[in-house]
Amino acid sequence: MGLMQLFKFKGGVKPATNKAQSVTLPIAKAPLPSVVAVPLHQSIGGTPRPLVQVGDKVLKGQMIGEADGWISAAVHAPTSGTVREVGMYAAAHPSGLLTDCVVIEPDGEDRWIERQRVDYKALPPEQVRELLRDMGVVGLGGAVFPSHAKTQASRSVPMEELVINGAECEPYITCDDLLMRERAAEVVKGIAIFRDLLQPKKVLIGIEDNKPEAAAAMAEAVKAAGEDFQVVSVPTLYPAGGAKQLIRVLTGKEVPANKRSTDMGVQCFNVATAYTAWRALGHGEPVISRLVTLTGNVAEPRNYEVLIGTPMDELLAIAGPKPDTDGIIMGGPMMGFLVPEAKAPVVKATNCLIAHSPALFPPKAPEMPCIRCGACAQACPHELQPFQMYWFARAKNFGKTQEYNIFDCIECGCCSFVCPSRIPLVQYFRFAKSEIWARERDKKAADGAKTRFEFKQHRDEREKQEKAEKLAKAAAAQAAKKAAEAAAAAASEGAPAEVAAPAAPLATGPGDTPAGPAAAPLSPEEAAAAAKKAAIEAAMARAKALRTQTQPQNTDNLTPAQQQEVADIEARRARLREIAKTELVHADAPPAATAPAAPAAPADNSDTSEK
Amino acid sequence: MEFSTSPYLLKDTSVRRVMTQVLLALVPGIIAYVLLIGPGILAQLAIATLTALAAEAAMLRLRDKPLALFLGDGSAVVTAWLVALTFPPVAPWWLTVVGVLFAIIIAKHLYGGLGQNPFNPAMIAFAVCIVSFPALMSQWPGAGSHLAPGQQFDWIFGLTPRLDGMTSATPLDALKTALRADEGHSGPLPFLAGNAQAVIALCYLAGGLFLVWRKVITWHIPTAFLGAMGLLAGLLWLWQPAGFANPVFHLLGGGAMLGAFFIATDPVSGATTPRGKLIFAAGVGLLAYIIRVFGGYPDGIAFAVLIMNICVPLIDMTTQPKVFGMKDQ
Amino acid sequence: MLIAIAIMALGAVVLGAALGFASVKFKVEGDPLVDKIEAILPQTQCGQCGYPGCKPYAEAIAKGEADINLCPPGGAEGVGKLADLLGREAKPLDGVEKPPQVALIDENTCIGCTLCIQACPVDAIVGAAKQMHTIVESLCTGCELCLPPCPVECITMEPIQETVDTWKWKYPVVELKRVA
Ligand code: SF4
Ligand code: SF4
Ligand code: SF4
Ligand code: SF4
């Protein structure tokens, strides 16, 4: 145990540790449960995709949920058996709601899949990380963050220290203590894996000074392994086992809420995480079990190696809960929660189950008004002003709570612990945080709905316009076609009287080409001035016919109002025609130029009647 | 099982316990008071306590709050004791009653009760009474004079007509008058030796240190209060020893010690951040000195505290400490 | 006496000028009122307020044409926020507040008529002619506008279930009264 300078974090409290009860007996293996329910979502990040179906036979250690993305970790069958259900099952969560689980009925054989040890040193680091992810290695201190994602040093800041967290500051919990006492060698091997991935300058193992046996065992194992890790005794002060607090104590660095610890050249892993990392790589065993302290109001407090997915009530029964037990606390008494559903399964985050009884945890005294004594602020390890946040959280003024940095709060419970007015401060903060998250979700959904609504409106608008345009075009085309037909008819009727010869080619021509001028190029082929004249005349006739022909077509079944409208338009048009005529007389343009202009009128007209 | 959340372990503490410790810390001062000035103060304390509890109970009933819980929290008793200890020991009983009623009903409950009052209730009572009854509030037994208990009770309960000549002004007042009369002033020790006020102040100091040790209060407020007052007094005294009393006189005279450890430290109406506490208390110390030396009232603690109470929201807002990890950003 | 009045008057003038200056100098440039109102509305776009969408309703409120308590999806909380923003008295909601819900298409009954797609104001329904349609749950605002057009009545509204991810910590119960 090296002598080194330690730092202090502000605040902190010293609750009675209550650890002695559960360290007297060595770790025992919990018997195979009657059923295991493995929640798919056990770590921060994406929910693993289920790989099995109802009725499938699975082997111990078989992957049953595959990591969904990089920040995610696989889950595995804790024992061999048959999949009974893939669906909703009670969650180890304060809400008591259901969550996606794979429920397996053990066959009692506990048969392993083929386990493969890997020599991780021979593999590229990328592959080691993938392996850790697929073995389901996550932070077992309680945060359950996928460990492989924490083994990447920052690009710009060199890794200085790797902090290994064996502080275990929460009262009652002793699973890390026992792990270090009994399996120190493997913990050290696991630490070496993280060391090799991160390449820090030094490795510091922080252990609270109320666990001298664990510290001695670790120091021994470090020496035996020939490593240069430093085992450091840190003062017992809750929450010294918080990652940020331990980093502060050992390195003097304060990792702010908005930064990753690797950005400050430091990273932190729990001892149990290191142990599972070694079991995963060195033995090919995925994370399917963990150490759980059974303590509190029980006859025989002890640490057990427990399969993930074991129902909590079944597990606690092993330790012999006393008759006045009225609940199970998962985790420690400072940060844990009362499990609303006793059959909820043990998950990777379950480090301790405490049998709750009114004698052990007396009901809370009624909440009194805050007297602004400041005790909470003095106790807060994150140097927040809990009474200010409380004030605003109580008034549901969430914006203000954020101004007072509510998201820096780690919910350690120190403030509630010391408050003389017995205010459940942390619950106010949890309430405020989840309200803020919900509001952000709602806001995002509302914004999305708004953009989609606006887009839809815009699209509808555009579609309407396009439709109108299309309609107008179609109508115009139709009108022109009809005009052409009419003209052709007029030509074939009227032309023989004036010009007989060109009538024949013209009769076919306008059928294909709607406009009059198209007929003009045909006439030079006849090479006759008369023909040309005839063509012009025909075009004029067509135009005239068009005018006379189309009108009756559009005035079928008109309402009086429409007729009135049509009459108005006709009157206007007649006036325009007068103007056009006088202008045309003066203009040099050939008379045929009036032809293309003609279809516009009926098109206009048809629109009017359609409306 | 009812819905409850972590932490399930709680420290063995309560508002009542905090208040009890404050009361306990006042005991040495009270004993000295009784021995040196007379047992009249016990009657005052009793009157104040009963009045406070009655007023508190009535207000809680009116406001439809749980009686047992709040009556037992001890905050009303602390207010009552502070009123009694800051009022002259020979004040008539009704003056104490008026003061306490004012403190509990107007300064505390009309603002929302425990934890809500922006002003220190005991100091509101003091300020109101000294403005309303300046003569009665300025009559202190002469320095070093031990009063006969019977006579003291007579005065308190108004059995015999008060004789103006029997009481004199406070030492501070006496000093002020003396300085104005250009009589000069001797060194600190002779003053201390025969002066009951100073001995009582030292007892308050001991009680205050007990509170700091028990972590009921932090060191910030007393230190800044006494530091600021002592510094200003010292500078002026060094500059003109004949015109100003020495700093020890100021720190041990009047209500300085009581103010530094028991009044300015009232958490509800005071600043709460560490830096805020320093600013708040230094402000109280300086203002108290200025009012007591240059103002028209015998002591300035009450007005100084009330003035600084007004500034508390501003002080707190501008002195928010940096949170973990944000210190160099 | 006169001097006192003069001093007071002078003080009033000086302070008034300072306040006026400050209000001009430190004027808060905010969103126009309509945007602020719209930010409060839930964007369900259901039309229950009598306006074709949240924005028209926001505009109507801003113009003073519409009351602030017409939006049922916004609930009493929404009315309260509008009242705060506009400095008006909060009123009881004109309508019934429903728990949040989403629409669900019975995929066996759907005939693929696309009518619901056209009705959905927020494009939460996917499908094509003669194909089975389905509702993207995360996009559905629960406005119920798709219910009436469906010729085979295969769309139903389902209340949104709380999940572990959307669960919220409850407001601590203040138990003062119980002790008395
Ligand atoms: S400890 Fe409790 S009473 Fe004291 S300031 Fe904090 S919240 Fe208020
Ligand atoms: S729970 Fe939050 S506010 Fe309370 S002491 Fe812990 S970090 Fe500070
Ligand atoms: S009732 Fe509310 S949600 Fe529906 S359209 Fe009107 S403002 Fe939008
Ligand atoms: S799917 Fe139906 S209920 Fe949902 S948003 Fe669209 S129209 Fe409204």
mmCIF file of C-alpha atoms and ligand atoms in Angstrom, chain A residues 368-377 386-388 390 415-416 418-423 425, chain B residues 15 267 272, ligand 1:
data_model
loop_
_atom_site.group_PDB
_atom_site.id
_atom_site.type_symbol
_atom_site.label_atom_id
_atom_site.label_comp_id
_atom_site.label_asym_id
_atom_site.label_seq_id
_atom_site.Cartn_x
_atom_site.Cartn_y
_atom_site.Cartn_z
ATOM 1 C CA MET A 368 -41.388 20.096 7.542
ATOM 2 C CA PRO A 369 -40.680 23.362 5.769
ATOM 3 C CA CYS A 370 -37.081 24.010 4.792
ATOM 4 C CA ILE A 371 -35.392 26.188 7.390
ATOM 5 C CA ARG A 372 -32.543 27.012 5.005
ATOM 6 C CA CYS A 373 -30.056 25.647 7.472
ATOM 7 C CA GLY A 374 -27.708 24.767 4.654
ATOM 8 C CA ALA A 375 -26.904 21.329 6.020
ATOM 9 C CA CYS A 376 -27.810 19.814 2.669
ATOM 10 C CA ALA A 377 -25.465 22.127 0.792
ATOM 11 C CA PRO A 386 -30.110 21.290 -2.744
ATOM 12 C CA PHE A 387 -32.486 23.571 -0.863
ATOM 13 C CA GLN A 388 -32.595 25.965 -3.808
ATOM 14 C CA TYR A 390 -35.863 21.812 -3.832
ATOM 15 C CA CYS A 415 -28.786 15.931 1.318
ATOM 16 C CA SER A 416 -31.885 14.014 2.360
ATOM 17 C CA VAL A 418 -28.822 15.302 6.805
ATOM 18 C CA CYS A 419 -31.913 17.444 6.361
ATOM 19 C CA PRO A 420 -33.363 18.256 9.784
ATOM 20 C CA SER A 421 -36.712 19.068 8.209
ATOM 21 C CA ARG A 422 -36.876 15.515 6.828
ATOM 22 C CA ILE A 423 -37.506 16.724 3.325
ATOM 23 C CA LEU A 425 -34.945 16.178 -1.331
ATOM 24 C CA VAL B 15 -35.641 20.758 13.481
ATOM 25 C CA PRO B 267 -30.702 30.461 8.844
ATOM 26 C CA THR B 272 -26.932 30.638 2.814
HETATM 27 S S1 SF4 D 1 -31.007 20.535 5.006
HETATM 28 FE FE1 SF4 D 1 -33.217 20.606 4.732
HETATM 29 S S2 SF4 D 1 -33.887 22.293 6.024
HETATM 30 FE FE2 SF4 D 1 -31.695 22.504 5.788
HETATM 31 S S3 SF4 D 1 -31.475 23.868 4.035
HETATM 32 FE FE3 SF4 D 1 -31.383 21.800 3.248
HETATM 33 S S4 SF4 D 1 -33.468 21.353 2.661
HETATM 34 FE FE4 SF4 D 1 -33.566 23.111 3.994
#
